[in-house]
Coordinates of C-alpha atoms in Angstrom, one line a residue:
X1 CA -0.1 -0.2 0.0
X2 CA 1.5 3.4 -1.0
X3 CA 1.3 6.1 1.6
X4 CA -0.7 9.6 0.5
X5 CA -0.7 12.9 1.6
X6 CA -3.0 15.7 2.0
X7 CA -2.1 19.4 2.0
X8 CA -4.3 22.6 2.2
X9 CA -2.4 25.2 0.2
X10 CA -2.0 28.8 0.6
X11 CA -4.3 30.5 -2.0
X12 CA -5.9 27.0 -2.4
X13 CA -8.3 27.4 -5.8
X14 CA -10.9 25.4 -3.7
X15 CA -10.5 27.5 -0.8
X16 CA -13.4 30.0 -0.3
X17 CA -15.0 32.9 1.3
X18 CA -15.5 32.0 5.1
X19 CA -12.2 31.7 7.0
X20 CA -12.3 29.6 10.0
X21 CA -9.9 30.5 12.9
X22 CA -7.0 28.0 13.1
X23 CA -5.7 28.6 16.3
X24 CA -8.8 27.3 18.3
X25 CA -11.0 24.4 17.6
X26 CA -13.6 24.8 15.2
X27 CA -17.2 24.5 16.2
X28 CA -19.3 21.8 15.0
X29 CA -21.9 23.0 12.6
X30 CA -25.5 23.4 14.3
X31 CA -28.9 22.6 12.8
X32 CA -30.9 25.2 11.0
X33 CA -33.5 25.2 14.0
X34 CA -32.7 27.0 17.2
X35 CA -30.9 24.4 19.4
X36 CA -30.7 23.6 22.9
X37 CA -28.2 24.9 25.2
X38 CA -25.9 21.9 24.9
X39 CA -25.8 22.2 21.2
X40 CA -22.7 23.2 19.3
X41 CA -22.3 26.8 18.2
X42 CA -24.1 27.7 14.9
X43 CA -22.2 27.5 11.7
X44 CA -22.8 30.5 9.0
X45 CA -26.2 29.8 7.6
X46 CA -26.4 32.9 5.2
X47 CA -25.5 32.4 1.6
X48 CA -22.1 34.4 0.8
X49 CA -22.3 36.5 -2.3
X50 CA -20.1 34.1 -4.0
X51 CA -20.5 30.6 -2.6
X52 CA -17.6 28.4 -2.3
X53 CA -15.8 26.3 0.2
X54 CA -13.7 27.3 3.0
X55 CA -10.4 26.7 4.2
X56 CA -9.0 27.2 7.8
X57 CA -6.2 29.1 7.5
X58 CA -3.0 28.8 9.5
X59 CA -2.0 31.8 11.5
X60 CA -0.1 34.2 9.1
X61 CA -1.2 32.2 6.2
X62 CA -2.4 34.1 2.9
X63 CA -5.9 34.6 2.6
X64 CA -7.7 31.9 0.2
X65 CA -8.5 32.8 -3.1
X66 CA -12.3 32.7 -3.6
X67 CA -13.8 30.8 -6.5
X68 CA -17.3 30.0 -7.8
X69 CA -18.8 26.8 -6.6
X70 CA -21.7 24.4 -7.6
X71 CA -25.2 25.9 -7.4
X72 CA -26.8 24.0 -4.0
X73 CA -30.1 23.8 -2.6
X74 CA -31.2 26.5 0.1
X75 CA -32.4 25.0 3.5
X76 CA -36.0 24.5 4.5
X77 CA -36.8 27.3 7.0
X78 CA -38.1 26.2 10.4
X79 CA -40.9 28.3 11.5
X80 CA -39.8 30.9 14.1
X81 CA -40.1 29.9 17.6
X82 CA -40.0 26.0 17.0
X83 CA -38.0 23.9 19.4
X84 CA -36.5 20.7 18.1
X85 CA -38.0 17.7 19.4
X86 CA -36.3 14.3 20.2
X87 CA -37.6 11.1 19.0
X88 CA -39.5 9.6 15.9
X89 CA -38.4 7.4 13.2
X90 CA -37.7 8.9 9.6
X91 CA -39.0 6.4 7.2
X92 CA -37.4 6.4 3.6
X93 CA -36.8 4.1 0.8
X94 CA -34.3 2.7 -1.7
X95 CA -34.9 1.5 -5.2
X96 CA -32.5 -1.3 -5.0
X97 CA -30.1 -3.2 -2.4
X98 CA -26.7 -1.7 -2.9
X99 CA -24.1 -4.3 -3.5
X100 CA -21.4 -2.7 -1.2
X101 CA -21.7 -0.3 1.9
X102 CA -18.0 0.2 2.1
X103 CA -17.6 3.8 1.7
X104 CA -14.2 3.7 0.0
X105 CA -15.2 1.3 -2.6
X106 CA -18.8 1.6 -3.5
X107 CA -20.1 3.8 -6.1
X108 CA -23.7 3.3 -4.9
X109 CA -25.1 6.3 -3.6
X110 CA -28.2 4.5 -2.3
X111 CA -25.7 2.9 0.2
X112 CA -26.6 4.2 3.9
X113 CA -23.0 5.4 4.2
X114 CA -23.7 9.1 5.3
X115 CA -25.8 8.0 8.0
X116 CA -23.1 5.6 9.5
X117 CA -19.7 7.1 8.4
X118 CA -18.5 10.6 8.5
X119 CA -16.0 12.3 6.1
X120 CA -13.0 14.2 7.3
X121 CA -14.7 17.5 6.4
X122 CA -18.2 18.3 4.7
X123 CA -19.7 20.6 2.3
X124 CA -22.8 22.7 3.7
X125 CA -25.4 21.8 1.5
X126 CA -27.1 25.1 1.9
X127 CA -24.1 27.7 1.3
X128 CA -21.4 25.3 -0.2
X129 CA -18.9 26.2 2.1
X130 CA -16.4 23.4 3.3
X131 CA -16.6 23.2 6.9
X132 CA -14.8 21.2 9.7
X133 CA -16.2 17.8 10.8
X134 CA -14.1 15.0 12.5
X135 CA -11.1 17.0 11.1
X136 CA -11.5 20.0 13.2
X137 CA -9.1 22.4 11.5
X138 CA -6.1 22.5 9.1
X139 CA -3.2 24.8 8.6
X140 CA -1.0 25.4 5.6
X141 CA 2.7 25.1 6.5
X142 CA 3.5 25.4 2.6
X143 CA 2.1 25.0 -0.6
X144 CA 2.5 21.1 -0.4
X145 CA 2.2 20.6 3.2
X146 CA -0.8 20.5 5.6
X147 CA -1.5 19.7 9.2
X148 CA -5.1 18.2 9.9
X149 CA -5.9 18.7 13.6
X150 CA -8.4 15.8 14.4
X151 CA -11.3 16.7 16.4
X152 CA -11.2 15.6 20.1
X153 CA -14.0 13.6 21.8
X154 CA -15.1 11.6 18.5
X155 CA -15.6 8.0 19.2
X156 CA -16.5 5.1 16.8
X157 CA -19.9 3.4 17.5
X158 CA -20.1 0.9 20.3
X159 CA -20.0 -2.3 18.3
X160 CA -17.3 -5.1 18.3
X161 CA -14.4 -4.9 17.2
X162 CA -14.2 -1.2 17.7
X163 CA -16.1 -1.2 20.8
X164 CA -16.7 2.5 20.9
X165 CA -13.3 3.7 21.0
X166 CA -11.9 7.3 20.5
X167 CA -10.8 8.3 17.0
X168 CA -7.2 9.3 16.8
X169 CA -4.9 10.5 14.3
X170 CA -3.9 7.1 13.2
X171 CA -7.4 6.4 12.1
X172 CA -7.4 9.4 9.7
X173 CA -4.0 8.2 8.5
X174 CA -5.2 4.7 7.8
X175 CA -8.3 5.7 6.1
X176 CA -6.4 8.1 3.7
X177 CA -3.9 5.3 3.0
X178 CA -6.9 2.9 2.2
X179 CA -8.6 5.4 0.0
X180 CA -5.6 5.9 -2.0
X181 CA -4.9 1.9 -2.5
X182 CA -3.6 1.1 -5.8
X183 CA -6.3 -1.6 -6.5
X184 CA -9.3 -1.1 -8.7
X185 CA -11.9 -1.6 -6.1
X186 CA -11.0 1.8 -4.4
X187 CA -12.7 3.9 -7.0
X188 CA -11.8 7.2 -5.4
X189 CA -7.8 6.6 -5.5
X190 CA -7.6 9.1 -8.2
X191 CA -8.6 11.7 -6.0
X192 CA -5.5 11.6 -3.9
X193 CA -3.1 11.2 -6.9
X194 CA -1.0 14.2 -5.9
X195 CA -0.5 12.9 -2.1
X196 CA 3.0 11.5 -1.5
X197 CA 2.7 11.1 2.1
X198 CA 0.6 11.2 5.3
X199 CA 1.8 10.5 8.8
X200 CA 0.6 11.1 12.2
X201 CA 2.7 13.6 14.4
X202 CA 0.9 12.6 17.6
X203 CA -2.6 11.3 18.5
X204 CA -4.3 14.4 17.3
X205 CA -2.4 15.8 14.2
X206 CA -1.7 14.5 10.9
X207 CA 0.8 15.9 8.4
X208 CA 0.1 15.4 4.7
X209 CA 2.5 16.1 1.9
X210 CA 1.7 16.7 -1.8
X211 CA 4.1 16.4 -5.0
X212 CA 2.8 19.8 -6.0
X213 CA 0.0 22.4 -5.3
X214 CA -3.4 20.5 -5.7
X215 CA -6.4 22.7 -5.8
X216 CA -9.3 20.2 -5.3
X217 CA -7.9 18.8 -2.2
X218 CA -10.5 20.3 0.3
X219 CA -13.4 19.3 -1.3
X220 CA -12.2 15.9 -1.8
X221 CA -12.0 15.6 2.1
X222 CA -15.7 16.7 2.1
X223 CA -16.8 13.8 -0.3
X224 CA -19.3 11.9 1.8
X225 CA -17.5 8.4 0.6
X226 CA -14.1 9.6 2.1
X227 CA -15.0 8.5 5.5
X228 CA -12.8 7.4 8.7
X229 CA -13.1 3.7 9.2
X230 CA -11.5 1.4 11.9
X231 CA -8.6 -0.5 10.9
X232 CA -9.6 -3.6 13.2
X233 CA -13.2 -3.5 11.6
X234 CA -11.6 -4.0 8.2
X235 CA -9.1 -6.6 9.5
X236 CA -11.9 -8.4 11.0
X237 CA -14.6 -8.4 8.1
X238 CA -12.0 -8.4 5.3
X239 CA -14.1 -5.6 3.7
X240 CA -16.8 -3.2 4.7
X241 CA -19.2 -4.2 2.1
X242 CA -22.1 -6.0 4.4
X243 CA -24.1 -2.9 5.9
X244 CA -24.2 -5.1 9.1
X245 CA -20.3 -4.7 9.4
X246 CA -20.6 -0.9 9.2
X247 CA -18.9 0.7 12.0
X248 CA -18.4 4.4 11.7
X249 CA -18.3 7.8 13.8
X250 CA -22.0 8.7 12.7
X251 CA -25.1 9.6 14.3
X252 CA -26.8 6.2 13.6
X253 CA -25.8 2.8 14.2
X254 CA -26.7 -0.3 11.9
X255 CA -29.7 -2.2 13.5
X256 CA -31.0 -4.6 10.8
X257 CA -31.4 -5.2 6.9
X258 CA -33.3 -7.8 4.9
X259 CA -32.6 -7.9 1.2
X260 CA -35.4 -6.9 -1.2
X261 CA -37.4 -5.7 1.9
X262 CA -35.5 -2.9 3.9
X263 CA -33.7 -2.0 6.7
X264 CA -33.2 0.2 10.0
X265 CA -30.7 2.1 11.8
X266 CA -30.8 3.3 15.3
X267 CA -29.7 6.5 17.3
X268 CA -26.0 6.3 18.2
X269 CA -26.2 7.2 22.0
X270 CA -22.4 8.3 22.3
X271 CA -22.5 10.5 19.2
X272 CA -20.0 13.2 19.6
X273 CA -22.3 16.1 18.9
X274 CA -24.1 16.3 22.1
X275 CA -27.9 16.3 21.9
X276 CA -27.9 14.9 18.3
X277 CA -29.3 13.0 16.5
X278 CA -32.7 14.5 17.1
X279 CA -34.3 11.3 15.6
X280 CA -34.6 7.7 17.2
X281 CA -33.9 5.8 13.8
X282 CA -34.0 5.6 10.2
X283 CA -35.8 3.3 8.2
X284 CA -36.0 2.2 4.5
X285 CA -38.0 0.1 2.5
X286 CA -37.3 -1.6 -0.7
X287 CA -39.7 0.4 -3.6
X288 CA -38.7 -0.6 -6.9
X289 CA -41.1 1.5 -9.0
X290 CA -42.3 5.2 -9.1
X291 CA -46.0 4.5 -8.8
X292 CA -45.4 2.7 -5.6
X293 CA -43.3 5.5 -4.3
X294 CA -45.7 8.4 -5.2
X295 CA -48.6 6.4 -3.4
X296 CA -46.2 6.1 -0.3
X297 CA -45.8 10.0 -0.1
X298 CA -49.4 10.5 -0.9
X299 CA -50.6 8.0 2.0
X300 CA -47.7 9.4 4.4
X301 CA -45.8 6.1 4.5
X302 CA -42.8 8.0 3.8
X303 CA -41.4 10.9 5.7
X304 CA -38.8 12.1 3.4
X305 CA -36.7 11.2 0.1
X306 CA -33.9 12.7 -1.9
X307 CA -31.7 11.2 -4.4
X308 CA -31.9 7.5 -4.8
X309 CA -33.4 7.7 -1.2
X310 CA -37.0 8.6 -2.7
X311 CA -36.0 11.7 -4.8
X312 CA -38.7 12.3 -7.6
X313 CA -38.8 13.7 -11.3
X314 CA -40.6 17.0 -11.8
X315 CA -43.2 14.7 -13.6
X316 CA -43.7 12.8 -10.2
X317 CA -43.6 15.9 -8.2
X318 CA -46.3 17.4 -10.1
X319 CA -48.4 14.1 -9.6
X320 CA -47.9 14.1 -5.8
X321 CA -48.5 17.8 -5.4
X322 CA -51.7 17.2 -7.0
X323 CA -53.2 15.3 -4.1
X324 CA -50.8 16.7 -1.5
X325 CA -50.2 20.1 -1.9
X326 CA -48.7 20.6 1.8
X327 CA -45.7 18.1 0.8
X328 CA -42.5 20.1 0.6
X329 CA -40.2 19.9 -2.3
X330 CA -36.6 21.2 -2.9
X331 CA -35.1 21.0 -6.3
X332 CA -31.4 19.3 -5.8
X333 CA -29.2 19.0 -8.8
X334 CA -27.3 15.8 -8.9
X335 CA -23.7 15.7 -9.6
X336 CA -24.1 12.7 -11.9
X337 CA -24.0 13.6 -15.4
X338 CA -25.6 11.0 -17.7
X339 CA -23.9 9.4 -20.6
X340 CA -23.8 6.6 -23.2
X341 CA -20.6 4.9 -22.4
X342 CA -18.4 3.2 -24.6
X343 CA -15.5 0.5 -24.3
X344 CA -12.9 2.7 -26.6
X345 CA -10.6 -0.1 -26.3
X346 CA -13.0 -2.5 -28.7
X347 CA -14.1 -2.4 -32.0
X348 CA -16.1 -0.3 -33.3
X349 CA -15.6 2.4 -30.6
X350 CA -11.5 2.6 -30.8
X351 CA -12.5 4.6 -34.0
X352 CA -13.2 7.9 -33.1
X353 CA -15.2 8.3 -36.3
X354 CA -17.8 5.7 -35.0
X355 CA -18.0 7.6 -32.0
X356 CA -18.3 11.0 -33.5
X357 CA -21.2 9.4 -35.6
X358 CA -23.0 8.3 -32.7
X359 CA -22.4 11.4 -31.2
X360 CA -24.2 13.4 -34.1
X361 CA -27.0 11.3 -34.3
X362 CA -28.2 10.8 -30.6
X363 CA -31.0 13.4 -29.9
X364 CA -30.5 14.6 -26.5
X365 CA -33.6 16.7 -26.5
X366 CA -35.8 13.7 -27.0
X367 CA -34.2 11.9 -24.3
X368 CA -34.8 14.8 -21.9
X369 CA -38.0 14.9 -22.7
X370 CA -39.3 11.4 -22.9
X371 CA -36.9 9.6 -20.3
X372 CA -36.8 12.6 -17.8
X373 CA -40.1 14.3 -18.5
X374 CA -38.1 17.5 -19.1
X375 CA -36.4 17.4 -15.7
X376 CA -32.9 17.8 -16.7
X377 CA -30.7 19.9 -19.0
X378 CA -27.9 19.5 -21.7
X379 CA -24.8 18.6 -20.3
X380 CA -21.3 18.4 -21.9
X381 CA -18.1 16.8 -20.1
X382 CA -18.8 19.0 -17.1
X383 CA -22.5 19.7 -15.9
X384 CA -23.3 23.5 -16.5
X385 CA -25.7 23.8 -13.8
X386 CA -23.6 22.4 -11.2
X387 CA -20.5 23.9 -12.3
X388 CA -21.8 27.2 -14.0
X389 CA -18.3 28.8 -13.8
X390 CA -16.3 26.1 -15.4
X391 CA -18.7 24.5 -17.8
X392 CA -19.6 24.7 -21.5
X393 CA -22.7 26.9 -21.0
X394 CA -26.0 25.1 -21.9
X395 CA -26.9 27.8 -24.5
X396 CA -23.5 27.4 -26.1
X397 CA -24.0 23.3 -26.3
X398 CA -27.4 23.7 -27.8
X399 CA -25.9 25.4 -30.6
X400 CA -23.0 22.6 -31.1
X401 CA -23.5 19.5 -33.4
X402 CA -24.7 16.5 -31.6
X403 CA -25.9 18.7 -28.8
X404 CA -28.1 20.8 -30.8
X405 CA -31.5 19.6 -32.1
X406 CA -31.1 17.1 -34.9
X407 CA -30.9 18.4 -38.3
X408 CA -30.8 16.3 -41.7
X409 CA -27.0 17.6 -42.0
X410 CA -26.2 16.0 -38.7
X411 CA -27.5 12.5 -39.7
X412 CA -25.9 12.8 -43.3
X413 CA -22.7 13.8 -41.6
X414 CA -23.0 10.7 -39.2
X415 CA -23.5 8.2 -42.4
X416 CA -20.3 9.8 -44.0
X417 CA -18.3 9.2 -40.8
X418 CA -19.4 5.4 -40.7
X419 CA -18.6 5.0 -44.4
X420 CA -15.1 6.4 -43.8
X421 CA -14.7 4.3 -40.8
X422 CA -15.5 1.3 -43.1
X423 CA -19.1 0.8 -42.4
X424 CA -20.9 2.1 -45.6
X425 CA -23.8 -0.1 -44.8
X426 CA -24.0 0.8 -41.2
X427 CA -23.2 -1.8 -38.3
X428 CA -24.6 -3.8 -35.3
X429 CA -23.6 -3.1 -31.7
X430 CA -24.0 -5.2 -28.9
X431 CA -25.2 -3.2 -25.7
X432 CA -25.9 -3.7 -22.0
X433 CA -28.9 -2.9 -19.9
X434 CA -30.1 -3.0 -16.6
X435 CA -33.3 -2.4 -14.4
X436 CA -31.2 -1.7 -11.4
X437 CA -32.3 2.2 -12.0
X438 CA -34.0 1.9 -15.2
X439 CA -34.1 5.7 -16.2
X440 CA -30.3 5.6 -15.7
X441 CA -29.3 2.3 -16.8
X442 CA -31.9 1.3 -19.6
X443 CA -34.3 3.7 -20.6
X444 CA -31.8 6.3 -22.5
X445 CA -30.3 3.5 -24.5
X446 CA -33.6 2.1 -25.6
X447 CA -34.4 5.5 -26.9
X448 CA -31.1 6.0 -28.3
X449 CA -31.5 2.6 -30.2
X450 CA -34.4 4.0 -32.3
X451 CA -32.4 7.3 -33.0
X452 CA -29.3 5.4 -34.3
X453 CA -31.4 3.2 -36.9
X454 CA -31.7 6.7 -38.9
X455 CA -27.8 6.2 -39.5
X456 CA -28.0 2.4 -40.1
X457 CA -26.8 1.4 -36.4
X458 CA -28.6 -1.3 -34.9
X459 CA -28.4 -1.9 -31.2
X460 CA -29.0 -5.2 -29.5
X461 CA -29.6 -4.8 -25.8
X462 CA -28.9 -7.7 -23.4
X463 CA -30.3 -7.1 -19.9
X464 CA -28.1 -7.8 -16.8
X465 CA -28.7 -8.0 -13.2
X466 CA -27.4 -5.5 -10.8
X467 CA -24.4 -7.8 -9.7
X468 CA -23.3 -8.7 -13.2
X469 CA -23.8 -5.2 -14.5
X470 CA -21.3 -3.6 -11.8
X471 CA -18.8 -6.7 -12.2
X472 CA -18.5 -6.6 -15.7
X473 CA -18.0 -2.7 -15.7
X474 CA -15.1 -2.7 -13.1
X475 CA -13.5 -5.5 -15.5
X476 CA -14.1 -3.4 -18.4
X477 CA -15.7 -6.3 -19.9
X478 CA -18.7 -4.4 -21.7
X479 CA -19.4 -2.6 -25.1
X480 CA -22.1 0.1 -24.6
X481 CA -24.4 1.2 -21.9
X482 CA -26.3 4.1 -20.3
X483 CA -25.0 5.2 -17.0
X484 CA -24.5 8.0 -14.6
X485 CA -21.4 9.0 -13.0
X486 CA -21.8 10.4 -9.4
X487 CA -18.5 12.2 -8.3
X488 CA -17.5 14.7 -5.7
X489 CA -18.9 18.0 -6.0
X490 CA -15.5 19.2 -7.7
X491 CA -14.6 20.0 -11.3
X492 CA -11.6 18.0 -11.2
X493 CA -13.5 15.0 -10.2
X494 CA -15.6 15.3 -13.4
X495 CA -12.5 15.4 -15.5
X496 CA -10.4 12.9 -13.7
X497 CA -12.2 9.9 -12.6
X498 CA -14.0 9.4 -16.0
X499 CA -11.2 10.6 -18.4
X500 CA -7.6 10.3 -17.1
X501 CA -5.8 7.3 -18.3
X502 CA -6.1 4.4 -15.7
X503 CA -8.4 6.3 -13.5
X504 CA -10.7 4.4 -11.0
X505 CA -14.0 5.0 -13.0
X506 CA -12.6 5.3 -16.6
X507 CA -14.5 1.9 -17.5
X508 CA -14.2 2.8 -21.2
X509 CA -10.8 2.8 -21.4
X510 CA -10.1 6.4 -22.9
X511 CA -6.6 7.4 -22.6
X512 CA -5.1 10.7 -24.4
X513 CA -1.9 12.5 -23.5
X514 CA -3.0 15.7 -24.2
X515 CA -6.1 15.3 -21.7
X516 CA -3.7 14.1 -19.2
X517 CA -1.5 17.2 -19.5
X518 CA -4.7 19.4 -19.2
X519 CA -5.8 17.7 -16.2
X520 CA -2.5 17.8 -14.2
X521 CA -2.4 21.4 -15.3
X522 CA -5.8 22.5 -13.9
X523 CA -5.1 20.6 -10.4
X524 CA -2.1 22.5 -9.7
X525 CA -3.4 25.8 -10.8
X526 CA -4.7 28.2 -8.0
X527 CA -5.9 31.0 -9.9
X528 CA -9.6 30.5 -10.7
X529 CA -9.7 32.2 -14.0
X530 CA -6.6 30.3 -15.3
X531 CA -8.0 27.3 -14.1
X532 CA -11.2 27.8 -15.9
X533 CA -9.5 28.4 -19.1
X534 CA -7.6 24.9 -18.9
X535 CA -10.9 23.2 -17.9
X536 CA -12.7 24.7 -20.9
X537 CA -9.9 23.3 -23.2
X538 CA -10.2 20.0 -21.6
X539 CA -13.9 19.8 -22.3
X540 CA -13.5 20.9 -26.0
X541 CA -11.0 18.2 -26.4
X542 CA -13.4 15.8 -24.9
X543 CA -16.2 16.7 -27.2
X544 CA -13.9 16.1 -30.3
X545 CA -12.6 12.8 -29.0
X546 CA -15.9 11.5 -27.9
X547 CA -14.9 9.1 -25.0
X548 CA -18.6 8.9 -23.9
X549 CA -21.8 10.3 -25.7
X550 CA -22.6 13.2 -23.3
X551 CA -26.3 13.6 -22.5
X552 CA -27.6 15.5 -19.6
X553 CA -27.5 16.3 -16.0
X554 CA -30.6 15.4 -14.1
X555 CA -32.8 17.5 -11.6
X556 CA -34.6 15.7 -9.0
X557 CA -36.4 16.8 -6.3
X558 CA -36.2 16.1 -2.6
X559 CA -39.6 15.3 -1.0
X560 CA -40.5 16.3 2.8
X561 CA -43.9 15.7 4.6
X562 CA -45.1 18.8 6.5
X563 CA -43.8 17.9 9.6
X564 CA -40.3 17.3 8.5
X565 CA -37.8 19.9 10.0
X566 CA -34.0 20.7 9.9
X567 CA -33.6 19.0 6.7
X568 CA -31.3 20.4 4.1
X569 CA -31.1 18.5 1.1
X570 CA -28.1 19.4 -1.0
X571 CA -25.7 18.3 -3.6
X572 CA -23.5 15.5 -2.4
X573 CA -25.6 15.1 0.9
X574 CA -29.1 13.9 0.0
X575 CA -30.6 14.6 3.4
X576 CA -28.3 17.2 4.5
X577 CA -27.0 17.0 8.1
X578 CA -28.8 14.1 9.1
X579 CA -28.1 14.5 12.6
X580 CA -30.1 17.8 12.6
X581 CA -33.5 16.5 11.0
X582 CA -36.6 16.3 13.7
X583 CA -40.1 16.0 13.4
X584 CA -42.7 18.7 14.2
X585 CA -45.5 16.0 15.4

């Protein structure tokens, strides 16, 4: 295992508006509602003029450079005068069982990771600011060295073999090393590619070192899946795939799970934020179809849903509102660009002319309207709604060949490209589909199948079960499929994990040396405007090389019954800070 390091840089490009004093322990973020006197001091709740994550600067360190951050959801206001209540069970749902609950290896955002585990830092779902979490503060001692100060008093959940012991710097070191493991199972290892060393200075301090300045580092520390795990749990269980092997520092403990039925979590009585969580527990039910989900909201059988835990499309939102106008909805952009993914190491996709032909023929507008009910927008390699500062704007995309509404010339150009590639009479492509999450893993491909017939391309779709789908993809044993790519809320992740040579989620095998140079350059560029120019150049290169057929970024709505309080659904944190949710009933 290679040792990795982490550093927060002076003038870090992901650093942002609010500075937290580094010479004193940072306060734990408080909930939106007024809290009891035992609660931690409140974190900033107002949206800054230019939202952006935050760095806790070392004494005398230069002020971090502000940079635009993704658009995030606003909090649900708590009525004035209400006092949070203890108790109640939050009822939610899952569309299918996650095959892994290991925060460092899973790519399934329906895993209950954020309830059980906690990331080093976290990104406020209302403001976009990077805040302290189990790492209480950090200081920059050079452009390539940072010291992380571990929060005191944090304990692992009281389950064997960890048995409620105190979290220390050694746990932070172990977790960072494990995330960076050079093993295909560790799908976020590319996030720490610039880290060269991580070491515990004592029980409360971790020193991390980079090979060069690393602009996205803080945001990666706030990725919900980059969580602290206990070494003895990994050693006992071999991995953490089973939800009943999950032992973190979070507000809820695993209680039970029945495949295909549901499961439950219970309140962690030893949680480090005193007086939290408010809820006694969380349950989830397996609800595989939208009709059953809508009925559950209408009848009050579900309290809240977001993302894959019961988030809904715009069409479903309207259906629920017609009968239940008091239900609360919050739009939450998803960090999941949807694409048609090609294995570019295999024929016919190893020929860029074939890829360009498909790019020209696929009708994104039709897919958005039919598959998403209009609840999505065009997206290139980087989502323009999530990353408006960096992305090719949607208005510009809508005028570009392939992304624009189809024209006869687009289809003729596509046929010419196929003929030049040696397919004058068209070709047949074997594709894979899955009903795991149909609108992501099947329906876009089914619609594209009809569209591609217009240029002589026949698509044969073979259905795979969930386990086979993920297993074949990780082994790069596939041809053509529809999927979404969830990443950290960081523009570097949008580029790196899918398009860098050998990256953890570059399942299609795309490898381009010019792209490698651009990715490396934007990572070490701390000036936002200069970094933006590099990122735009990288996007245009990807549109030209077509490693994937870029489709759209979805809009989903978080759903909350009228009695739900303290929930702030946001990008990357489906339920917001779950310890702050309570019920006014």
